[in-house]
Amino acid sequence: MRLWIVLGAVNAFLSVAAGAFGAHALKARLPEDLLTIFETGARYHMYHSLGLIAIGLVAQLRPSPLLSGAGWAMTAGIVLFSGSLYALALTGVRILGAITPLGGVGFLAGWAMLAAAVWRQGA
């Protein structure tokens, strides 16, 4: 399950890049409310990048279809949650915020599946 560790590391890289972009390039260009939205996207991007790495590490010990589901759910969550917040902040199009909760559901599902996989397998 190297895939999840690699995806986690790539996404962690991207979240650090997004955070730096927000802190340096966007700070003077975005209103405070949109900058806060962008920073929230970067923060949750990092949290769930670490979640992907955790899934990959657990999967190396005890592979499980639930762990694959957890990885895909978190990946979808990153794209939908963080992606929609990045897009909202950069464009100011508030309707993009309607996508964000779908990403949140992906995050919740990913963590629930990770917990269920570990509980079932005793990993």
Short mmCIF file of C-alpha atoms in Angstrom, two decimals:
data_model
loop_
_atom_site.label_atom_id
_atom_site.label_comp_id
_atom_site.label_asym_id
_atom_site.label_seq_id
_atom_site.Cartn_x
_atom_site.Cartn_y
_atom_site.Cartn_z
CA MET A 1 0.00 0.00 0.00
CA ARG A 2 2.83 2.32 -0.91
CA LEU A 3 0.30 4.33 -2.92
CA TRP A 4 -1.16 5.96 0.20
CA ILE A 5 2.22 6.93 1.60
CA VAL A 6 3.25 8.44 -1.74
CA LEU A 7 -0.09 10.26 -2.15
CA GLY A 8 0.19 11.48 1.43
CA ALA A 9 3.71 12.79 0.90
CA VAL A 10 2.81 14.47 -2.41
CA ASN A 11 -0.24 16.07 -0.82
CA ALA A 12 1.78 17.18 2.22
CA PHE A 13 4.21 18.85 -0.20
CA LEU A 14 1.31 20.53 -1.99
CA SER A 15 -0.26 21.70 1.26
CA VAL A 16 3.01 23.28 2.40
CA ALA A 17 3.32 24.96 -0.99
CA ALA A 18 -0.28 26.21 -0.74
CA GLY A 19 0.31 27.49 2.78
CA ALA A 20 3.44 29.35 1.71
CA PHE A 21 1.64 30.75 -1.32
CA GLY A 22 -1.16 31.97 0.91
CA ALA A 23 1.16 33.47 3.50
CA HIS A 24 3.43 35.23 1.04
CA ALA A 25 1.78 35.80 -2.34
CA LEU A 26 -1.84 36.16 -1.29
CA LYS A 27 -1.52 38.02 2.00
CA ALA A 28 -1.44 41.43 0.34
CA ARG A 29 -3.88 40.52 -2.43
CA LEU A 30 -6.83 38.86 -0.70
CA PRO A 31 -9.23 40.27 1.83
CA GLU A 32 -8.80 38.78 5.31
CA ASP A 33 -11.92 36.57 5.06
CA LEU A 34 -10.76 34.95 1.81
CA LEU A 35 -7.23 34.50 3.13
CA THR A 36 -8.66 32.72 6.18
CA ILE A 37 -10.65 30.42 3.86
CA PHE A 38 -7.51 29.64 1.86
CA GLU A 39 -5.56 28.89 5.06
CA THR A 40 -8.33 26.55 6.25
CA GLY A 41 -8.02 24.64 2.99
CA ALA A 42 -4.25 24.32 3.44
CA ARG A 43 -4.59 23.22 7.08
CA TYR A 44 -7.10 20.47 6.32
CA HIS A 45 -5.05 19.49 3.28
CA MET A 46 -2.09 18.79 5.59
CA TYR A 47 -4.14 16.97 8.23
CA HIS A 48 -5.48 14.58 5.65
CA SER A 49 -2.13 14.17 3.92
CA LEU A 50 -0.89 12.82 7.25
CA GLY A 51 -4.01 10.66 7.39
CA LEU A 52 -3.09 9.15 4.01
CA ILE A 53 0.40 8.36 5.30
CA ALA A 54 -1.14 6.70 8.37
CA ILE A 55 -3.39 4.61 6.13
CA GLY A 56 -0.37 3.52 4.11
CA LEU A 57 1.57 2.54 7.21
CA VAL A 58 -1.33 0.55 8.67
CA ALA A 59 -1.95 -1.08 5.28
CA GLN A 60 1.64 -2.32 5.19
CA LEU A 61 0.98 -4.21 8.41
CA ARG A 62 -2.52 -5.45 7.63
CA PRO A 63 -3.90 -4.78 4.13
CA SER A 64 -7.65 -4.33 4.02
CA PRO A 65 -10.25 -3.17 1.51
CA LEU A 66 -11.44 -0.77 4.22
CA LEU A 67 -8.05 0.91 4.19
CA SER A 68 -8.21 1.39 0.44
CA GLY A 69 -11.66 2.89 0.87
CA ALA A 70 -10.31 5.16 3.58
CA GLY A 71 -7.51 6.34 1.31
CA TRP A 72 -9.84 7.09 -1.58
CA ALA A 73 -12.30 8.86 0.72
CA MET A 74 -9.56 11.09 2.15
CA THR A 75 -8.19 11.79 -1.31
CA ALA A 76 -11.66 12.80 -2.50
CA GLY A 77 -12.01 14.89 0.65
CA ILE A 78 -8.79 16.75 -0.11
CA VAL A 79 -9.88 17.49 -3.67
CA LEU A 80 -13.42 18.54 -2.74
CA PHE A 81 -12.86 20.25 0.62
CA SER A 82 -9.47 21.89 0.20
CA GLY A 83 -9.86 22.32 -3.54
CA SER A 84 -13.18 24.11 -3.20
CA LEU A 85 -11.79 26.40 -0.49
CA TYR A 86 -8.73 27.22 -2.60
CA ALA A 87 -10.97 27.97 -5.59
CA LEU A 88 -13.40 30.04 -3.50
CA ALA A 89 -10.58 32.11 -1.99
CA LEU A 90 -8.87 32.72 -5.33
CA THR A 91 -12.01 33.56 -7.31
CA GLY A 92 -14.36 34.96 -4.67
CA VAL A 93 -17.15 32.80 -6.12
CA ARG A 94 -19.02 31.92 -2.93
CA ILE A 95 -21.16 29.16 -4.47
CA LEU A 96 -18.02 27.00 -4.52
CA GLY A 97 -18.47 26.74 -0.77
CA ALA A 98 -21.43 24.43 -1.47
CA ILE A 99 -18.93 21.74 -2.54
CA THR A 100 -16.91 21.95 0.67
CA PRO A 101 -19.25 19.82 2.85
CA LEU A 102 -18.96 16.95 0.36
CA GLY A 103 -15.23 16.94 1.02
CA GLY A 104 -15.93 16.99 4.74
CA VAL A 105 -18.04 13.87 4.32
CA GLY A 106 -15.09 12.27 2.51
CA PHE A 107 -12.83 13.13 5.44
CA LEU A 108 -15.29 11.70 7.96
CA ALA A 109 -15.75 8.53 5.93
CA GLY A 110 -11.99 8.10 5.60
CA TRP A 111 -11.37 8.38 9.32
CA ALA A 112 -14.31 6.07 10.10
CA MET A 113 -13.02 3.42 7.67
CA LEU A 114 -9.51 3.68 9.08
CA ALA A 115 -10.86 3.17 12.59
CA ALA A 116 -13.04 0.25 11.48
CA ALA A 117 -10.14 -1.41 9.65
CA VAL A 118 -7.86 -1.16 12.67
CA TRP A 119 -10.61 -2.31 15.05
CA ARG A 120 -11.49 -5.34 12.91
CA GLN A 121 -7.93 -6.44 12.31
CA GLY A 122 -6.38 -5.51 15.60
CA ALA A 123 -3.61 -3.68 13.72
#
